[in-house]
CSV table of N, CA and C in Angstrom, one decimal:
chain,number,residue,atom,x,y,z
A,212,MET,N,233.4,221.3,141.3
A,212,MET,CA,234.3,220.9,140.0
A,212,MET,C,234.2,222.3,139.3
A,213,SER,N,235.2,223.0,138.5
A,213,SER,CA,235.4,223.5,137.9
A,213,SER,C,234.4,223.9,136.1
A,214,ALA,N,234.3,224.8,135.6
A,214,ALA,CA,233.3,224.4,134.7
A,214,ALA,C,234.9,224.4,133.6
A,215,LYS,N,235.9,224.2,133.8
A,215,LYS,CA,237.1,223.6,132.9
A,215,LYS,C,237.2,222.3,133.0
A,216,ASP,N,237.0,221.7,133.9
A,216,ASP,CA,237.4,220.6,134.9
A,216,ASP,C,236.1,219.6,134.0
A,217,GLN,N,235.3,220.0,134.2
A,217,GLN,CA,233.9,219.1,133.8
A,217,GLN,C,234.0,219.6,132.2
A,218,ALA,N,234.4,220.6,131.5
A,218,ALA,CA,234.7,220.5,129.8
A,218,ALA,C,235.9,218.9,130.0
A,219,ALA,N,236.4,219.2,130.8
A,219,ALA,CA,237.9,218.1,130.0
A,219,ALA,C,237.6,217.1,130.3
A,220,VAL,N,236.5,216.4,131.4
A,220,VAL,CA,235.8,215.0,131.9
A,220,VAL,C,235.2,214.7,130.3
A,221,ILE,N,234.1,215.6,130.1
A,221,ILE,CA,233.0,215.7,129.1
A,221,ILE,C,233.9,215.5,127.6
A,222,GLN,N,235.1,216.1,127.7
A,222,GLN,CA,235.6,215.9,126.3
A,222,GLN,C,236.4,214.3,126.3
A,223,LEU,N,236.6,213.8,127.6
A,223,LEU,CA,237.4,212.5,127.6
A,223,LEU,C,236.5,211.4,127.6
A,224,PHE,N,235.2,211.6,128.0
A,224,PHE,CA,233.9,210.8,128.0
A,224,PHE,C,233.9,210.9,126.3
A,225,ASP,N,233.6,211.8,125.7
A,225,ASP,CA,233.1,211.6,124.1
A,225,ASP,C,234.1,210.8,123.4
A,226,LEU,N,235.2,211.1,123.6
A,226,LEU,CA,236.6,210.0,123.4
A,226,LEU,C,236.4,209.0,123.5
A,227,LEU,N,235.9,208.5,124.7
A,227,LEU,CA,235.7,207.1,125.3
A,227,LEU,C,234.4,206.0,124.7
A,228,GLU,N,233.5,207.1,124.9
A,228,GLU,CA,232.0,206.4,124.6
A,228,GLU,C,232.4,206.1,123.0
A,229,SER,N,233.3,206.8,122.0
A,229,SER,CA,233.2,206.2,120.5
A,229,SER,C,233.4,204.7,120.6
A,230,ARG,N,232.7,204.1,119.6
A,230,ARG,CA,232.6,202.6,119.7
A,230,ARG,C,234.2,201.7,119.7
A,231,TYR,N,234.5,201.1,120.5
A,231,TYR,CA,235.7,200.2,120.9
A,231,TYR,C,237.1,201.3,120.9
A,232,ALA,N,236.7,202.0,121.4
A,232,ALA,CA,237.7,203.3,122.0
A,232,ALA,C,238.6,202.3,123.5
A,233,MET,N,237.4,202.2,124.2
A,233,MET,CA,237.8,201.7,125.4
A,233,MET,C,238.4,200.3,125.4
A,234,ARG,N,237.8,199.4,124.3
A,234,ARG,CA,238.8,197.9,124.4
A,234,ARG,C,239.7,198.0,123.3
A,235,VAL,N,240.0,199.5,122.7
A,235,VAL,CA,241.4,199.6,122.2
A,235,VAL,C,242.6,199.6,123.2
A,236,ILE,N,242.3,200.7,124.4
A,236,ILE,CA,243.2,200.8,125.2
A,236,ILE,C,243.1,200.1,126.7
A,237,TRP,N,241.8,198.7,126.5
A,237,TRP,CA,242.1,197.7,127.3
A,237,TRP,C,242.8,196.8,126.4
A,238,ALA,N,242.9,196.6,125.7
A,238,ALA,CA,243.3,195.5,124.6
A,238,ALA,C,244.8,196.3,124.9
A,239,LEU,N,245.2,197.4,125.1
A,239,LEU,CA,246.6,198.0,124.8
A,239,LEU,C,247.7,197.5,126.4
A,240,SER,N,246.4,197.7,127.3
A,240,SER,CA,246.9,197.7,128.4
A,240,SER,C,248.3,197.2,129.0
A,241,ASP,N,248.5,195.9,128.2
A,241,ASP,CA,249.4,195.2,129.0
A,241,ASP,C,250.6,195.7,128.5
A,242,GLY,N,250.9,196.3,128.2
A,242,GLY,CA,252.2,197.2,127.4
A,242,GLY,C,253.0,196.4,126.6
A,243,HIS,N,252.4,195.1,125.9
A,243,HIS,CA,253.1,194.8,124.7
A,243,HIS,C,252.4,195.8,123.4
A,244,PRO,N,253.4,196.2,122.9
A,244,PRO,CA,253.0,196.9,121.2
A,244,PRO,C,252.1,195.6,120.3
A,245,GLN,N,251.2,196.1,119.4
A,245,GLN,CA,250.6,195.3,119.0
A,245,GLN,C,250.1,196.0,117.4
A,246,THR,N,250.5,195.0,116.5
A,246,THR,CA,250.1,195.3,115.3
A,246,THR,C,248.7,195.4,114.9
A,247,PHE,N,248.1,196.3,113.6
A,247,PHE,CA,247.0,196.5,113.3
A,247,PHE,C,245.9,195.0,113.2
A,248,ARG,N,246.5,194.2,112.9
A,248,ARG,CA,245.9,193.0,112.9
A,248,ARG,C,245.9,192.2,114.3
A,249,LEU,N,246.9,192.2,114.9
A,249,LEU,CA,246.7,191.5,116.4
A,249,LEU,C,245.8,192.4,117.0
A,250,LEU,N,246.0,194.1,117.0
A,250,LEU,CA,244.9,194.9,117.8
A,250,LEU,C,243.6,194.3,117.3
A,251,GLN,N,243.5,193.9,116.1
A,251,GLN,CA,242.0,193.9,115.5
A,251,GLN,C,241.4,192.7,116.1
A,252,ASP,N,242.2,191.6,116.2
A,252,ASP,CA,241.9,190.4,116.7
A,252,ASP,C,241.6,190.4,118.4
A,253,SER,N,242.8,191.1,118.8
A,253,SER,CA,242.1,191.3,120.6
A,253,SER,C,241.0,191.9,121.0
A,254,VAL,N,240.6,193.1,120.2
A,254,VAL,CA,239.2,193.9,120.3
A,254,VAL,C,238.1,193.0,119.9
A,255,GLY,N,238.4,192.6,119.0
A,255,GLY,CA,237.0,191.8,118.7
A,255,GLY,C,235.9,192.2,118.0
A,256,GLY,N,235.5,192.0,116.9
A,256,GLY,CA,234.3,192.1,116.2
A,256,GLY,C,234.7,193.5,115.2
A,257,VAL,N,235.7,194.2,115.1
A,257,VAL,CA,235.9,195.8,114.7
A,257,VAL,C,235.9,195.5,113.5
A,258,THR,N,235.5,196.3,112.6
A,258,THR,CA,235.7,196.3,111.1
A,258,THR,C,237.5,197.1,111.0
A,259,PRO,N,238.2,197.2,109.9
A,259,PRO,CA,239.4,197.4,109.8
A,259,PRO,C,239.0,199.2,109.8
A,260,ASN,N,237.8,199.7,108.8
A,260,ASN,CA,237.9,200.8,109.1
A,260,ASN,C,237.5,201.6,110.4
A,261,THR,N,236.5,200.6,111.3
A,261,THR,CA,236.3,201.1,112.5
A,261,THR,C,237.7,201.5,113.5
A,262,LEU,N,238.3,200.2,113.3
A,262,LEU,CA,239.6,200.2,114.1
A,262,LEU,C,240.5,201.2,113.6
A,263,ASN,N,241.0,202.1,112.3
A,263,ASN,CA,241.1,202.7,111.9
A,263,ASN,C,241.3,204.3,112.5
A,264,THR,N,240.0,204.5,111.9
A,264,THR,CA,239.7,205.8,113.0
A,264,THR,C,239.5,205.8,114.4
A,265,ARG,N,239.5,204.6,114.7
A,265,ARG,CA,239.9,205.0,116.2
A,265,ARG,C,240.9,205.1,116.7
A,266,LEU,N,242.1,204.4,115.8
A,266,LEU,CA,243.0,204.4,116.5
A,266,LEU,C,243.7,206.1,116.4
A,267,LYS,N,243.3,206.6,114.8
A,267,LYS,CA,243.5,208.0,114.3
A,267,LYS,C,243.3,209.1,115.3
A,268,GLU,N,241.9,208.8,116.0
A,268,GLU,CA,241.3,209.4,117.5
A,268,GLU,C,242.3,209.6,118.2
A,269,LEU,N,242.7,208.0,118.8
A,269,LEU,CA,243.2,207.7,120.1
A,269,LEU,C,244.4,208.3,119.9
A,270,ARG,N,245.5,208.7,118.8
A,270,ARG,CA,246.8,209.2,118.7
A,270,ARG,C,246.6,210.0,118.9
A,271,ALA,N,245.8,211.2,118.0
A,271,ALA,CA,245.6,212.4,118.2
A,271,ALA,C,245.5,213.1,119.5
A,272,ALA,N,244.3,212.4,120.8
A,272,ALA,CA,244.3,212.5,121.9
A,272,ALA,C,245.4,212.2,122.7
A,273,ARG,N,246.3,211.7,122.0
A,273,ARG,CA,247.7,211.3,122.8
A,273,ARG,C,247.9,210.2,123.7
A,274,LEU,N,246.9,209.2,123.3
A,274,LEU,CA,246.7,207.9,124.7
A,274,LEU,C,247.4,207.0,123.8
A,275,VAL,N,247.6,206.7,122.6
A,275,VAL,CA,248.0,205.6,121.6
A,275,VAL,C,249.3,206.4,121.0
A,276,ASP,N,250.5,205.4,120.6
A,276,ASP,CA,251.1,205.6,119.7
A,276,ASP,C,251.0,204.7,118.8
A,277,HIS,N,251.9,205.1,117.6
A,277,HIS,CA,252.7,203.8,116.9
A,277,HIS,C,254.2,204.0,116.6
A,278,THR,N,254.5,202.7,117.2
A,278,THR,CA,256.0,202.6,116.9
A,278,THR,C,256.3,201.5,115.8
A,279,GLY,N,257.6,201.0,115.8
A,279,GLY,CA,258.1,200.4,114.7
A,279,GLY,C,257.7,199.2,115.1
A,280,ASP,N,257.4,198.8,116.3
A,280,ASP,CA,256.7,197.3,116.7
A,280,ASP,C,255.4,197.1,116.3
A,281,GLY,N,254.5,198.9,116.4
A,281,GLY,CA,253.0,198.4,116.4
A,281,GLY,C,252.0,199.6,117.0
A,282,TYR,N,251.1,199.2,117.9
A,282,TYR,CA,250.4,200.5,118.4
A,282,TYR,C,250.4,200.2,120.2
A,283,ARG,N,250.8,201.0,121.1
A,283,ARG,CA,251.0,201.3,122.3
A,283,ARG,C,250.8,201.9,123.0
A,284,LEU,N,250.2,202.0,124.3
A,284,LEU,CA,249.5,202.9,125.4
A,284,LEU,C,251.0,204.2,125.1
A,285,THR,N,251.0,205.5,125.2
A,285,THR,CA,251.4,206.3,125.4
A,285,THR,C,251.7,206.6,127.2
A,286,PRO,N,252.1,207.1,127.6
A,286,PRO,CA,252.4,207.2,129.3
A,286,PRO,C,251.0,207.4,129.6
A,287,GLN,N,250.1,208.9,129.3
A,287,GLN,CA,248.9,209.0,130.0
A,287,GLN,C,248.0,207.8,129.3
A,288,GLY,N,247.6,207.4,128.1
A,288,GLY,CA,246.9,206.1,128.3
A,288,GLY,C,247.2,204.9,128.8
A,289,ALA,N,248.5,204.4,129.3
A,289,ALA,CA,248.6,204.1,130.3
A,289,ALA,C,247.8,204.4,131.5
A,290,GLU,N,248.2,205.6,131.8
A,290,GLU,CA,247.7,205.8,133.4
A,290,GLU,C,246.3,205.6,133.2
A,291,LEU,N,245.7,206.0,132.5
A,291,LEU,CA,244.2,205.8,131.7
A,291,LEU,C,243.8,204.2,132.4
A,292,ALA,N,244.7,203.3,131.2
A,292,ALA,CA,244.3,202.0,132.0
A,292,ALA,C,244.6,201.3,132.8
A,293,ARG,N,244.8,201.8,134.2
A,293,ARG,CA,245.2,201.6,135.0
A,293,ARG,C,244.0,202.1,136.0
A,294,ARG,N,243.9,203.2,135.5
A,294,ARG,CA,242.5,203.7,136.2
A,294,ARG,C,241.1,202.9,135.9
A,295,MET,N,241.3,202.4,134.6
A,295,MET,CA,240.4,201.6,134.0
A,295,MET,C,240.5,200.4,134.9
A,296,THR,N,241.4,199.8,135.6
A,296,THR,CA,241.7,198.6,136.1
A,296,THR,C,240.1,198.5,137.7
A,297,GLU,N,239.8,200.0,137.9
A,297,GLU,CA,239.4,200.3,139.2
A,297,GLU,C,237.5,199.8,138.8
A,298,VAL,N,237.7,200.2,137.6
A,298,VAL,CA,235.8,200.3,137.0
A,298,VAL,C,236.0,198.8,137.1
A,299,GLN,N,237.4,198.0,136.3
A,299,GLN,CA,236.8,196.5,136.3
A,299,GLN,C,236.4,195.7,137.5
A,300,GLN,N,237.1,196.5,138.8
A,300,GLN,CA,236.8,195.9,140.6
A,300,GLN,C,235.7,196.1,140.7
A,301,PHE,N,235.3,197.2,140.9
A,301,PHE,CA,233.4,198.1,140.6
A,301,PHE,C,232.9,196.5,139.3
A,302,ALA,N,232.8,196.8,138.4
A,302,ALA,CA,232.1,195.9,137.7
A,302,ALA,C,232.0,194.8,138.0
A,303,GLY,N,232.9,193.8,138.8
A,303,GLY,CA,232.9,192.7,139.5
A,303,GLY,C,232.2,192.3,140.3
A,304,ARG,N,232.2,193.7,140.8
A,304,ARG,CA,231.3,193.1,142.5
A,304,ARG,C,229.7,194.1,142.2
A,305,TRP,N,230.0,195.1,141.1
A,305,TRP,CA,228.3,195.2,140.6
A,305,TRP,C,227.6,193.8,140.0
A,306,ALA,N,228.1,193.1,139.1
A,306,ALA,CA,227.4,192.3,138.9
A,306,ALA,C,227.5,191.3,139.7
A,307,GLN,N,227.9,190.8,140.6
A,307,GLN,CA,227.6,189.9,141.8
A,307,GLN,C,226.3,190.3,142.2
A,308,LEU,N,226.2,191.7,142.6
A,308,LEU,CA,224.7,192.4,143.4
A,308,LEU,C,223.6,192.4,142.1
A,309,GLN,N,224.0,192.7,140.8
A,309,GLN,CA,222.9,191.8,140.1
A,309,GLN,C,222.5,191.0,139.9
A,310,ALA,N,223.4,189.8,140.6
A,310,ALA,CA,222.9,188.3,140.3
A,310,ALA,C,222.1,188.1,141.3
A,311,ARG,N,222.5,188.8,142.1
A,311,ARG,CA,221.8,188.5,143.6
A,311,ARG,C,220.3,188.8,143.7
A,312,ALA,N,220.8,189.9,143.2
A,312,ALA,CA,218.9,190.7,143.4
A,312,ALA,C,217.9,190.1,142.5
A,313,ALA,N,218.7,189.5,141.0
A,313,ALA,CA,218.1,188.9,140.4
A,313,ALA,C,217.6,187.5,140.6
A,314,MET,N,218.0,186.6,141.7
A,314,MET,CA,217.7,185.7,142.0
A,314,MET,C,216.6,185.9,143.4
A,315,ALA,N,217.2,186.9,144.0
A,315,ALA,CA,216.1,187.0,145.0
A,315,ALA,C,214.9,187.3,144.7
A,316,VAL,N,214.7,188.1,143.2
A,316,VAL,CA,213.2,188.4,142.5
A,316,VAL,C,212.8,187.2,142.2
A,317,ALA,N,213.9,186.6,141.5
A,317,ALA,CA,213.1,184.8,141.2
A,317,ALA,C,212.6,183.9,142.3
A,318,ALA,N,213.1,184.7,143.2
A,318,ALA,CA,212.4,183.3,144.8
A,318,ALA,C,211.3,183.7,145.4
A,319,THR,N,211.1,185.0,145.0
A,319,THR,CA,210.1,185.7,145.6
A,319,THR,C,208.9,185.7,144.7
A,320,PRO,N,207.9,184.5,145.4
A,320,PRO,CA,206.3,184.2,144.5
A,320,PRO,C,205.6,185.6,144.0
A,321,SER,N,205.0,185.0,143.3
A,321,SER,CA,204.6,186.2,142.0
A,321,SER,C,203.2,186.3,143.3
A,322,PRO,N,202.7,187.4,143.2
A,322,PRO,CA,201.3,187.5,143.3
A,322,PRO,C,200.0,187.2,143.1
A,323,VAL,N,200.2,187.1,141.5
A,323,VAL,CA,199.1,186.4,141.0
A,323,VAL,C,199.1,185.1,141.3
A,324,ALA,N,200.4,184.4,141.3
A,324,ALA,CA,200.5,182.8,141.7
A,324,ALA,C,200.2,182.4,143.3
A,325,THR,N,199.9,183.4,144.3
A,325,THR,CA,199.5,183.2,145.5
A,325,THR,C,197.8,183.0,144.9
A,326,LEU,N,197.4,183.6,144.4
A,326,LEU,CA,195.7,183.3,144.3
A,326,LEU,C,195.2,182.5,144.1
A,327,SER,N,193.9,182.0,144.9
A,327,SER,CA,193.5,180.7,144.4
A,327,SER,C,191.9,181.1,143.6
A,328,PRO,N,192.2,180.1,142.7
A,328,PRO,CA,190.4,180.0,141.7
A,328,PRO,C,189.4,179.9,142.9
């Protein structure tokens, strides 16, 4: 990966690491425009100030746009949301593996428990 590509990835990650940024993109991923209030409910737990800041950043990055109907993803934002579904699929498999590993650890007898007095 070139230095230019790495810089682009870091820039995108910096944006997406902002609190609620990915949740906003995810909430808009169904393609239906949402009003500010509906989007706030969809994202859950976000204050109006934080949501407003996030929307300004995502609009400046050309991932979200505002039309007369509400907020919606731009074509670039929609592509990012489609790629996030791959992360969703990975997360499902990862969570299953985590649960299995936790069950295996719980089923293994503790060395201290096997010692007799």
